[in-house]
Amino acid sequence: MSTIAPRSEPRTGRGDFGRLLRAEWTKFRTVRGWVVTMTAAALVTVLLGLLSASGEHSSCGAGPVETACPPPLLGPGGEAVDDSFFFVHRSLAGDGGITARLTSLTGVIRKPDVIPGQRNTVAGVVPWAKAGIMIKESTRRGSPYAAVMMTGEHGVRMQHDFTHDVAGRPGGVSGQSARWLRLTRSGDTLMGYESADGTNWTHIGTSSLAGLPATVQVGLFAASPGDLTVTQGDLGGSVAAVRFSETTGEFDQVKLEGEVSGAWRDDDIRGGPLGPDGSVHHPGRAARSGGTFSVTGVGDIAPVIEGPFAERPLGSVLTGLILVIVVAVMFITAEYRHGLIRVTLLAGPRRGRTLAAKALALGLVTFAAALPAVAITFTAGGRILRANGNVILPVPVLTQVRVVAGMAVVFALVAVLALALGALLRRGVAAVITAVAVIVVPLVLATTSILPDSAARWLLRVTPAAGFAVQQSIPEYAHVLGHYAPTAGFYPLPPWAGLTVLAAHTALALGAAVLRLRRRDA
């Protein structure tokens, strides 16, 4: 009696997958139309990006004369910063510190005019208005510092070197509820404390300011970044406007420790344009009476988040991506159209591995074409913008690498996603339209003031367009009030989280395509 062994599907290993991968690469490079279109996608990305950058010019006025805009003020970490405040200070040599009681925080805010031509000002403080104590390397703008402060709506904070912020206790300051603040120095280490009664102290945070000189400036300060008003635009998006505000901090019980020298000095540390007579616009001020200090300041001590971003030349990638989508769809649908898909699937008994090899080959080709295109557009476009007088906000080298490499990964993932849609729909036109609708259209809708901010953020969280967050070079700072909307260049997800959303959509579409291949013969 004889038995017949059950037939099993041939097993494939790494060598077989490598063979499939080489076959798909050979297939791609031997079809001239695909190679030409992929090359055109790279060239279009570069040419449109450089052309757009060459058309953007900027200058700053000095009366009737146009002059080049000054470079951005840089903080200790190389980021663009605003360093504008009023400082009442003395010199401190070596270790020491300052303790003061902040008895009130008041201010004035300019609101939209109710009657045209009549200034509408109200009493109040903006959320990130701040007054407190500070130790700063010098009065030079952008120099290292550490400060302990009370804010308008965010309680006590300890901040240093513009980008670092630590929260203390919440609450506000009024005439009946004072807050004691303390800042001490020991070498390069500065420690901040707060107290409700001047006896029981709570440690807020510790800052390390490497290279702090022996003699620093210590004192009281006040600043107010302005009142941000966001209104609905005509097309559905939001429009932001920042209006003048100033803040006054009232201090007493001021005590300095250490080797302090010189009399109290008042400095309005300010940037920006001066008036016709060389005076500061909306100057700060200070007054002293016995042991009581009143310090009024305008401006902010924080990173700059508004201005042309480094990724600005990459607006051209959408055109290149559409061409990549066309190539990716043709890479699979052409085989259905010409009846060659059976031959492709017979090359590997496991259809999932065959589609995976096709996807990997396409993704690698796309990444290889996109990486130099994005790098050239980003670097050369940035140089052209600067040469035309545009002040581009600086970003660290690692951030630049992330933007360039991340956008090349976006190109590759979009190509694989389009390939999967082509395998699912099996019709070129339908697959291209679908890919553009789920990748390109959400980005355009979210970043062009067509939708309300809430809808725009929703699109950039859940659709494949979330992947474009990888190009955002300026982060959203929790301690800086700003218009963090897609129309202003800010994405709701962090860069790598947005890229993960795009990768998840790609994996789901590819998995669905594999299931369809297994369930239905080509």
Short mmCIF file of C-alpha atoms in Angstrom, two decimals, residues 4-506:
data_model
loop_
_atom_site.label_atom_id
_atom_site.label_comp_id
_atom_site.label_asym_id
_atom_site.label_seq_id
_atom_site.Cartn_x
_atom_site.Cartn_y
_atom_site.Cartn_z
CA ILE A 4 1.05 10.17 -0.97
CA ALA A 5 2.73 12.84 1.07
CA PRO A 6 0.85 16.14 1.27
CA ARG A 7 2.18 18.82 -1.04
CA SER A 8 3.80 21.72 0.78
CA GLU A 9 4.71 25.17 -0.47
CA PRO A 10 8.42 25.48 -1.25
CA ARG A 11 10.35 27.17 1.48
CA THR A 12 12.16 30.31 0.63
CA GLY A 13 15.09 31.75 2.49
CA ARG A 14 17.24 34.82 2.46
CA GLY A 15 18.88 33.81 -0.79
CA ASP A 16 15.51 33.52 -2.52
CA PHE A 17 14.42 36.91 -1.19
CA GLY A 18 17.67 38.40 -2.43
CA ARG A 19 16.96 36.89 -5.83
CA LEU A 20 13.49 38.43 -5.82
CA LEU A 21 14.93 41.78 -4.79
CA ARG A 22 17.49 41.73 -7.60
CA ALA A 23 14.78 40.76 -10.07
CA GLU A 24 12.61 43.71 -9.06
CA TRP A 25 15.56 46.10 -9.22
CA THR A 26 16.44 44.80 -12.70
CA LYS A 27 12.83 45.18 -13.75
CA PHE A 28 12.74 48.80 -12.57
CA ARG A 29 15.99 49.94 -14.17
CA THR A 30 15.24 48.30 -17.52
CA VAL A 31 11.99 50.26 -18.01
CA ARG A 32 13.15 53.62 -19.30
CA GLY A 33 9.92 55.44 -18.49
CA TRP A 34 10.14 54.60 -14.79
CA VAL A 35 13.77 55.66 -14.54
CA VAL A 36 13.09 58.90 -16.42
CA THR A 37 10.09 59.78 -14.25
CA MET A 38 11.97 59.05 -11.01
CA THR A 39 14.85 61.21 -12.23
CA ALA A 40 12.38 63.93 -13.19
CA ALA A 41 10.90 63.80 -9.67
CA ALA A 42 14.34 64.52 -8.18
CA LEU A 43 15.12 67.28 -10.68
CA VAL A 44 11.72 68.95 -10.27
CA THR A 45 12.17 68.97 -6.49
CA VAL A 46 15.52 70.72 -6.84
CA LEU A 47 14.64 73.15 -9.62
CA LEU A 48 11.32 74.30 -8.19
CA GLY A 49 12.84 74.68 -4.73
CA LEU A 50 15.74 76.79 -5.97
CA LEU A 51 13.47 78.82 -8.26
CA SER A 52 11.12 79.57 -5.37
CA ALA A 53 14.03 80.59 -3.13
CA SER A 54 15.50 82.87 -5.80
CA GLY A 55 12.21 84.76 -6.01
CA GLU A 56 12.06 85.60 -2.29
CA HIS A 57 13.76 88.86 -1.33
CA SER A 58 13.73 90.73 1.95
CA SER A 59 15.16 93.98 3.30
CA CYS A 60 14.77 96.14 6.37
CA GLY A 61 13.96 99.81 6.24
CA ALA A 62 16.01 102.53 7.87
CA GLY A 63 13.85 105.54 7.13
CA PRO A 64 13.61 105.98 3.35
CA VAL A 65 16.62 103.70 2.80
CA GLU A 66 16.33 99.93 2.50
CA THR A 67 19.13 98.04 4.24
CA ALA A 68 20.04 94.41 4.78
CA CYS A 69 18.23 92.78 7.65
CA PRO A 70 20.48 92.08 10.66
CA PRO A 71 21.32 88.47 11.48
CA PRO A 72 19.28 86.88 14.26
CA LEU A 73 20.46 87.17 17.84
CA LEU A 74 21.86 83.82 18.93
CA GLY A 75 21.64 82.27 22.36
CA PRO A 76 24.26 80.05 24.03
CA GLY A 77 22.97 77.01 22.16
CA GLY A 78 23.10 78.68 18.74
CA GLU A 79 19.33 79.14 18.43
CA ALA A 80 17.69 82.43 17.49
CA VAL A 81 16.50 84.20 20.63
CA ASP A 82 14.80 87.34 21.87
CA ASP A 83 16.55 88.94 24.82
CA SER A 84 14.56 92.06 25.68
CA PHE A 85 13.74 93.07 29.25
CA PHE A 86 14.41 95.69 31.91
CA PHE A 87 17.21 94.83 34.33
CA VAL A 88 18.06 96.46 37.67
CA HIS A 89 21.39 94.92 38.64
CA ARG A 90 24.74 94.98 40.40
CA SER A 91 28.01 93.10 39.91
CA LEU A 92 28.60 89.83 41.77
CA ALA A 93 32.12 88.39 42.00
CA GLY A 94 32.33 84.66 42.72
CA ASP A 95 29.69 82.72 44.59
CA GLY A 96 26.64 84.39 46.06
CA GLY A 97 23.01 85.01 45.27
CA ILE A 98 19.90 87.13 45.55
CA THR A 99 16.67 86.82 47.52
CA ALA A 100 13.63 89.04 46.95
CA ARG A 101 9.94 89.12 47.68
CA LEU A 102 7.67 89.78 44.69
CA THR A 103 4.60 91.45 46.11
CA SER A 104 2.61 92.10 42.95
CA LEU A 105 2.60 91.59 39.21
CA THR A 106 0.56 94.05 37.18
CA GLY A 107 0.56 95.34 33.64
CA VAL A 108 -1.07 96.97 30.68
CA ILE A 109 -2.27 95.24 27.50
CA ARG A 110 -3.29 96.87 24.25
CA LYS A 111 -6.39 95.26 22.79
CA PRO A 112 -7.96 95.73 19.33
CA ASP A 113 -9.29 99.26 18.96
CA VAL A 114 -13.02 99.57 19.52
CA ILE A 115 -13.08 103.07 18.08
CA PRO A 116 -10.79 103.56 15.06
CA GLY A 117 -7.80 105.70 15.95
CA GLN A 118 -8.40 105.48 19.70
CA ARG A 119 -5.97 103.22 21.58
CA ASN A 120 -7.72 100.53 23.59
CA THR A 121 -5.57 99.60 26.59
CA VAL A 122 -6.66 97.53 29.57
CA ALA A 123 -5.07 96.55 32.85
CA GLY A 124 -3.75 92.99 33.00
CA VAL A 125 -0.83 90.67 32.41
CA VAL A 126 -0.35 88.25 29.50
CA PRO A 127 0.10 84.54 30.32
CA TRP A 128 3.90 84.56 29.92
CA ALA A 129 4.56 88.00 31.41
CA LYS A 130 7.41 87.54 33.87
CA ALA A 131 9.13 89.36 36.71
CA GLY A 132 11.71 88.03 39.12
CA ILE A 133 15.40 87.69 39.88
CA MET A 134 18.25 86.90 37.51
CA ILE A 135 21.96 86.10 37.36
CA LYS A 136 23.33 86.86 33.89
CA GLU A 137 26.81 86.63 32.44
CA SER A 138 26.64 90.27 31.32
CA THR A 139 24.19 92.78 29.92
CA ARG A 140 25.15 91.65 26.42
CA ARG A 141 22.04 90.41 24.64
CA GLY A 142 22.04 86.64 24.15
CA SER A 143 24.51 85.95 26.99
CA PRO A 144 23.87 83.00 29.36
CA TYR A 145 21.57 83.50 32.33
CA ALA A 146 19.39 81.81 34.91
CA ALA A 147 16.25 83.34 36.40
CA VAL A 148 13.51 82.58 38.91
CA MET A 149 10.27 84.38 38.16
CA MET A 150 6.55 84.67 38.58
CA THR A 151 4.51 84.56 35.37
CA GLY A 152 1.10 85.87 34.45
CA GLU A 153 -0.71 82.51 34.36
CA HIS A 154 1.93 79.78 34.71
CA GLY A 155 3.06 80.23 38.28
CA VAL A 156 6.66 80.32 39.41
CA ARG A 157 9.26 79.16 36.89
CA MET A 158 13.01 78.71 36.73
CA GLN A 159 14.41 79.29 33.27
CA HIS A 160 17.92 79.43 31.85
CA ASP A 161 19.58 80.00 28.49
CA PHE A 162 16.25 80.73 26.77
CA THR A 163 15.21 77.16 25.92
CA HIS A 164 15.11 75.57 29.39
CA ASP A 165 12.11 75.89 31.68
CA VAL A 166 11.20 74.21 34.99
CA ALA A 167 7.84 74.76 36.68
CA GLY A 168 7.53 75.65 40.34
CA ARG A 169 4.30 76.09 42.22
CA PRO A 170 1.24 77.33 40.32
CA GLY A 171 -0.64 80.44 41.30
CA GLY A 172 -0.44 84.19 40.94
CA VAL A 173 0.84 87.18 42.84
CA SER A 174 -1.35 89.89 44.32
CA GLY A 175 -0.94 92.45 47.02
CA GLN A 176 -2.25 89.90 49.55
CA SER A 177 -0.24 86.91 48.29
CA ALA A 178 3.44 87.62 47.88
CA ARG A 179 6.01 85.10 46.69
CA TRP A 180 9.61 84.89 47.83
CA LEU A 181 12.22 84.01 45.20
CA ARG A 182 15.86 82.99 45.65
CA LEU A 183 18.68 82.30 43.19
CA THR A 184 22.16 81.19 44.31
CA ARG A 185 25.43 80.67 42.49
CA SER A 186 28.17 78.15 43.26
CA GLY A 187 30.69 78.13 40.44
CA ASP A 188 28.83 77.31 37.23
CA THR A 189 25.85 75.89 39.13
CA LEU A 190 22.80 78.05 39.84
CA MET A 191 19.93 76.88 42.03
CA GLY A 192 16.45 78.36 42.25
CA TYR A 193 14.07 78.34 45.22
CA GLU A 194 10.68 79.74 46.15
CA SER A 195 8.83 80.30 49.39
CA ALA A 196 5.45 81.55 50.57
CA ASP A 197 6.77 82.96 53.83
CA GLY A 198 10.50 83.55 53.38
CA THR A 199 11.30 80.80 55.89
CA ASN A 200 10.33 77.45 54.33
CA TRP A 201 11.96 77.12 50.92
CA THR A 202 11.20 74.75 48.05
CA HIS A 203 13.87 73.89 45.51
CA ILE A 204 12.67 74.51 41.92
CA GLY A 205 15.60 73.49 39.77
CA THR A 206 19.32 73.60 39.07
CA SER A 207 21.03 75.12 36.05
CA SER A 208 24.59 74.60 34.86
CA LEU A 209 26.05 77.49 32.87
CA ALA A 210 29.41 76.23 31.64
CA GLY A 211 32.12 78.88 31.40
CA LEU A 212 30.33 81.46 33.54
CA PRO A 213 32.86 84.24 34.30
CA ALA A 214 33.95 85.12 37.81
CA THR A 215 31.99 88.38 37.79
CA VAL A 216 28.35 88.33 36.71
CA GLN A 217 25.33 90.61 36.94
CA VAL A 218 22.67 89.93 39.55
CA GLY A 219 19.38 91.71 40.06
CA LEU A 220 15.67 92.15 39.36
CA PHE A 221 13.97 92.05 35.96
CA ALA A 222 10.62 92.31 34.20
CA ALA A 223 9.47 91.43 30.66
CA SER A 224 6.21 91.06 28.75
CA PRO A 225 6.15 89.29 25.37
CA GLY A 226 2.96 90.86 24.02
CA ASP A 227 -0.67 89.87 23.76
CA LEU A 228 -1.42 87.17 21.19
CA THR A 229 -4.84 87.40 19.56
CA VAL A 230 -5.96 84.63 17.19
CA THR A 231 -8.98 85.30 14.98
CA GLN A 232 -10.77 83.32 12.28
CA GLY A 233 -9.65 84.17 8.74
CA ASP A 234 -11.88 84.61 5.73
CA LEU A 235 -10.93 81.20 4.30
CA GLY A 236 -11.44 79.27 7.52
CA GLY A 237 -7.90 79.34 8.90
CA SER A 238 -6.67 81.48 11.77
CA VAL A 239 -4.88 84.81 11.77
CA ALA A 240 -2.60 85.79 14.65
CA ALA A 241 -1.67 89.28 15.82
CA VAL A 242 0.62 90.32 18.66
CA ARG A 243 -0.04 93.61 20.40
CA PHE A 244 1.91 95.62 22.92
CA SER A 245 1.96 94.74 26.60
CA GLU A 246 4.12 95.67 29.56
CA THR A 247 4.53 94.18 33.01
CA THR A 248 5.46 95.71 36.36
CA GLY A 249 6.89 93.72 39.24
CA GLU A 250 6.94 95.18 42.75
CA PHE A 251 9.74 93.88 44.99
CA ASP A 252 10.88 94.34 48.56
CA GLN A 253 13.02 92.46 51.07
CA VAL A 254 15.81 92.36 48.47
CA LYS A 255 18.96 90.76 49.86
CA LEU A 256 22.25 90.13 48.05
CA GLU A 257 24.86 87.62 49.22
CA GLY A 258 28.49 87.39 48.18
CA GLU A 259 30.99 89.97 46.98
CA VAL A 260 28.68 92.57 45.45
CA SER A 261 30.08 95.82 44.07
CA GLY A 262 28.85 99.03 42.46
CA ALA A 263 25.57 100.84 42.77
CA TRP A 264 22.27 99.60 41.35
CA ARG A 265 22.14 100.14 37.58
CA ASP A 266 19.08 100.34 35.35
CA ASP A 267 19.42 98.84 31.86
CA ASP A 268 16.72 98.54 29.22
CA ILE A 269 18.13 95.54 27.40
CA ARG A 270 16.28 95.71 24.14
CA GLY A 271 16.58 94.76 20.51
CA GLY A 272 14.60 95.84 17.47
CA PRO A 273 14.32 99.18 15.72
CA LEU A 274 14.87 102.46 17.53
CA GLY A 275 12.85 105.63 17.17
CA PRO A 276 13.95 108.52 14.91
CA ASP A 277 15.82 110.07 17.83
CA GLY A 278 17.60 106.81 18.67
CA SER A 279 15.40 106.08 21.68
CA VAL A 280 13.90 102.70 22.55
CA HIS A 281 10.29 102.22 21.44
CA HIS A 282 8.07 101.62 24.50
CA PRO A 283 10.95 101.84 27.00
CA GLY A 284 10.96 100.03 30.34
CA ARG A 285 11.62 101.76 33.62
CA ALA A 286 12.40 101.29 37.28
CA ALA A 287 11.87 103.16 40.53
CA ARG A 288 13.34 102.69 44.01
CA SER A 289 12.11 103.96 47.34
CA GLY A 290 14.05 102.72 50.32
CA GLY A 291 14.04 98.95 50.08
CA THR A 292 11.18 98.77 47.56
CA PHE A 293 11.77 98.28 43.81
CA SER A 294 9.32 98.73 40.95
CA VAL A 295 10.51 97.28 37.63
CA THR A 296 8.54 97.62 34.40
CA GLY A 297 9.63 95.71 31.28
CA VAL A 298 8.63 95.07 27.69
CA GLY A 299 9.80 92.21 25.46
CA ASP A 300 10.68 88.58 26.11
CA ILE A 301 13.54 86.30 27.12
CA ALA A 302 12.84 83.26 24.98
CA PRO A 303 13.59 81.43 21.72
CA VAL A 304 12.36 83.04 18.50
CA ILE A 305 9.72 80.89 16.81
CA GLU A 306 8.58 83.24 14.05
CA GLY A 307 10.40 83.87 10.80
CA PRO A 308 11.48 81.95 7.70
CA PHE A 309 12.29 78.38 8.71
CA ALA A 310 15.23 76.40 7.34
CA GLU A 311 12.85 73.97 5.58
CA ARG A 312 11.23 76.73 3.55
CA PRO A 313 12.82 75.65 0.21
CA LEU A 314 11.29 72.18 0.61
CA GLY A 315 7.88 73.41 -0.43
CA SER A 316 8.74 71.98 -3.84
CA VAL A 317 8.64 68.37 -2.63
CA LEU A 318 4.92 67.98 -3.33
CA THR A 319 5.44 68.14 -7.09
CA GLY A 320 8.25 65.62 -6.86
CA LEU A 321 6.13 63.36 -4.66
CA ILE A 322 3.31 63.30 -7.19
CA LEU A 323 5.74 62.05 -9.85
CA VAL A 324 7.02 59.43 -7.40
CA ILE A 325 3.43 58.30 -6.79
CA VAL A 326 2.92 57.88 -10.55
CA VAL A 327 6.07 55.74 -10.86
CA ALA A 328 5.19 53.63 -7.84
CA VAL A 329 1.68 52.91 -9.09
CA MET A 330 2.93 52.03 -12.59
CA PHE A 331 5.52 49.68 -11.06
CA ILE A 332 2.69 47.33 -10.03
CA THR A 333 -0.31 48.17 -12.22
CA ALA A 334 1.67 47.85 -15.46
CA GLU A 335 2.05 44.14 -14.69
CA TYR A 336 -1.71 43.77 -14.30
CA ARG A 337 -2.34 45.77 -17.45
CA HIS A 338 0.03 43.65 -19.56
CA GLY A 339 -0.84 40.33 -17.92
CA LEU A 340 2.63 39.85 -16.44
CA ILE A 341 1.64 39.63 -12.81
CA ARG A 342 1.38 35.79 -12.95
CA VAL A 343 4.99 35.58 -14.07
CA THR A 344 6.06 37.85 -11.22
CA LEU A 345 4.16 35.83 -8.63
CA LEU A 346 5.48 32.52 -9.95
CA ALA A 347 9.02 33.78 -9.30
CA GLY A 348 8.33 33.41 -5.58
CA PRO A 349 5.76 30.95 -4.23
CA ARG A 350 5.09 33.18 -1.24
CA ARG A 351 3.27 36.13 -2.71
CA GLY A 352 3.84 38.28 0.35
CA ARG A 353 7.60 37.94 -0.07
CA THR A 354 7.33 38.84 -3.73
CA LEU A 355 5.38 42.02 -2.96
CA ALA A 356 7.78 42.81 -0.10
CA ALA A 357 10.73 42.52 -2.48
CA LYS A 358 9.01 44.83 -4.95
CA ALA A 359 8.26 47.33 -2.16
CA LEU A 360 11.81 47.23 -0.80
CA ALA A 361 13.35 47.67 -4.24
CA LEU A 362 11.09 50.63 -4.96
CA GLY A 363 11.68 52.16 -1.53
CA LEU A 364 15.48 51.94 -1.87
CA VAL A 365 15.43 53.43 -5.36
CA THR A 366 13.19 56.27 -4.23
CA PHE A 367 15.32 57.00 -1.16
CA ALA A 368 18.49 57.02 -3.27
CA ALA A 369 16.93 59.51 -5.71
CA ALA A 370 15.30 61.70 -3.05
CA LEU A 371 18.22 62.04 -0.62
CA PRO A 372 20.53 64.12 -2.86
CA ALA A 373 17.57 66.07 -4.25
CA VAL A 374 16.36 67.06 -0.80
CA ALA A 375 19.89 67.80 0.41
CA ILE A 376 20.62 70.10 -2.55
CA THR A 377 17.27 71.86 -2.25
CA PHE A 378 17.65 72.36 1.50
CA THR A 379 21.25 73.63 1.50
CA ALA A 380 21.41 75.55 -1.79
CA GLY A 381 17.90 76.93 -1.33
CA GLY A 382 18.82 78.18 2.14
CA ARG A 383 21.92 79.92 0.79
CA ILE A 384 19.90 81.62 -1.93
CA LEU A 385 17.34 82.83 0.61
CA ARG A 386 20.08 84.29 2.81
CA ALA A 387 21.79 85.90 -0.17
CA ASN A 388 18.47 87.60 -1.00
CA GLY A 389 18.35 89.20 2.45
CA ASN A 390 16.07 86.66 4.15
CA VAL A 391 16.93 85.94 7.78
CA ILE A 392 16.56 82.17 8.21
CA LEU A 393 16.23 80.89 11.76
CA PRO A 394 19.34 78.80 12.51
CA VAL A 395 19.04 75.16 13.57
CA PRO A 396 21.64 72.64 14.83
CA VAL A 397 23.48 70.37 12.38
CA LEU A 398 21.74 67.27 13.72
CA THR A 399 18.37 68.91 13.07
CA GLN A 400 19.42 69.66 9.50
CA VAL A 401 20.44 66.02 9.04
CA ARG A 402 17.09 64.90 10.44
CA VAL A 403 15.18 67.17 8.05
CA VAL A 404 17.07 65.99 4.97
CA ALA A 405 17.20 62.28 5.79
CA GLY A 406 13.65 62.32 7.17
CA MET A 407 12.20 63.84 4.00
CA ALA A 408 14.03 61.23 1.90
CA VAL A 409 12.37 58.57 4.09
CA VAL A 410 9.01 60.29 3.48
CA PHE A 411 9.59 59.95 -0.28
CA ALA A 412 10.38 56.24 0.14
CA LEU A 413 7.37 55.54 2.36
CA VAL A 414 5.04 57.44 0.02
CA ALA A 415 6.33 55.35 -2.89
CA VAL A 416 5.65 52.09 -1.03
CA LEU A 417 2.22 53.32 0.07
CA ALA A 418 1.35 54.18 -3.54
CA LEU A 419 2.62 50.76 -4.63
CA ALA A 420 0.33 49.07 -2.08
CA LEU A 421 -2.65 51.12 -3.28
CA GLY A 422 -1.82 50.07 -6.84
CA ALA A 423 -1.80 46.42 -5.77
CA LEU A 424 -5.15 46.87 -4.04
CA LEU A 425 -6.94 48.83 -6.77
CA ARG A 426 -5.10 47.33 -9.79
CA ARG A 427 -5.92 50.38 -11.90
CA GLY A 428 -3.33 53.06 -12.40
CA VAL A 429 -5.50 56.16 -12.55
CA ALA A 430 -7.61 55.15 -9.54
CA ALA A 431 -4.52 54.32 -7.49
CA VAL A 432 -2.77 57.62 -8.35
CA ILE A 433 -5.86 59.66 -7.50
CA THR A 434 -6.32 57.78 -4.22
CA ALA A 435 -2.66 58.21 -3.23
CA VAL A 436 -2.73 61.94 -3.96
CA ALA A 437 -6.03 62.27 -2.08
CA VAL A 438 -4.71 60.64 1.12
CA ILE A 439 -1.16 62.05 1.09
CA VAL A 440 -0.98 65.38 -0.74
CA VAL A 441 -4.48 66.82 -0.36
CA PRO A 442 -4.55 66.68 3.49
CA LEU A 443 -1.24 68.55 3.64
CA VAL A 444 -2.44 71.25 1.26
CA LEU A 445 -5.73 71.67 3.12
CA ALA A 446 -4.00 71.85 6.50
CA THR A 447 -1.28 74.36 5.59
CA THR A 448 -3.07 76.87 3.36
CA SER A 449 -5.63 78.50 5.72
CA ILE A 450 -8.53 76.62 4.13
CA LEU A 451 -9.55 74.72 7.26
CA PRO A 452 -9.94 75.77 10.91
CA ASP A 453 -6.89 75.01 13.03
CA SER A 454 -8.60 72.14 14.85
CA ALA A 455 -9.47 70.35 11.59
CA ALA A 456 -6.01 71.02 10.16
CA ARG A 457 -4.32 69.53 13.23
CA TRP A 458 -6.63 66.52 13.07
CA LEU A 459 -5.65 65.84 9.46
CA LEU A 460 -1.96 66.05 10.32
CA ARG A 461 -2.40 63.57 13.17
CA VAL A 462 -4.33 60.76 11.48
CA THR A 463 -3.57 60.89 7.73
CA PRO A 464 -0.32 59.92 5.99
CA ALA A 465 0.42 63.66 5.69
CA ALA A 466 1.52 63.46 9.34
CA GLY A 467 4.88 62.27 8.02
CA PHE A 468 5.74 65.78 6.84
CA ALA A 469 6.26 66.72 10.51
CA VAL A 470 9.77 65.33 10.11
CA GLN A 471 10.77 68.51 8.27
CA GLN A 472 9.82 70.89 11.13
CA SER A 473 13.08 72.49 12.29
CA ILE A 474 11.86 74.84 15.04
CA PRO A 475 10.20 73.02 17.97
CA GLU A 476 7.15 74.11 19.88
CA TYR A 477 8.26 75.46 23.25
CA ALA A 478 5.84 75.00 26.13
CA HIS A 479 7.05 78.20 27.80
CA VAL A 480 6.78 80.42 24.70
CA LEU A 481 3.39 81.73 23.66
CA GLY A 482 3.02 81.43 19.90
CA HIS A 483 0.68 80.66 17.05
CA TYR A 484 1.51 76.95 16.82
CA ALA A 485 -0.67 76.21 13.82
CA PRO A 486 0.03 74.25 10.60
CA THR A 487 -0.28 77.48 8.61
CA ALA A 488 2.64 78.84 10.64
CA GLY A 489 4.80 75.78 9.98
CA PHE A 490 4.06 73.82 13.16
CA TYR A 491 2.80 70.23 13.13
CA PRO A 492 0.71 68.73 15.95
CA LEU A 493 2.98 65.67 16.25
CA PRO A 494 6.73 65.53 16.96
CA PRO A 495 8.88 64.79 13.89
CA TRP A 496 9.45 61.09 14.48
CA ALA A 497 5.89 60.52 15.70
CA GLY A 498 4.55 62.00 12.47
CA LEU A 499 6.88 59.79 10.44
CA THR A 500 5.64 56.80 12.43
CA VAL A 501 2.04 57.58 11.44
CA LEU A 502 3.03 57.58 7.76
CA ALA A 503 4.93 54.31 8.24
CA ALA A 504 1.89 52.75 9.95
CA HIS A 505 -0.38 53.71 7.03
CA THR A 506 2.17 52.24 4.62
#
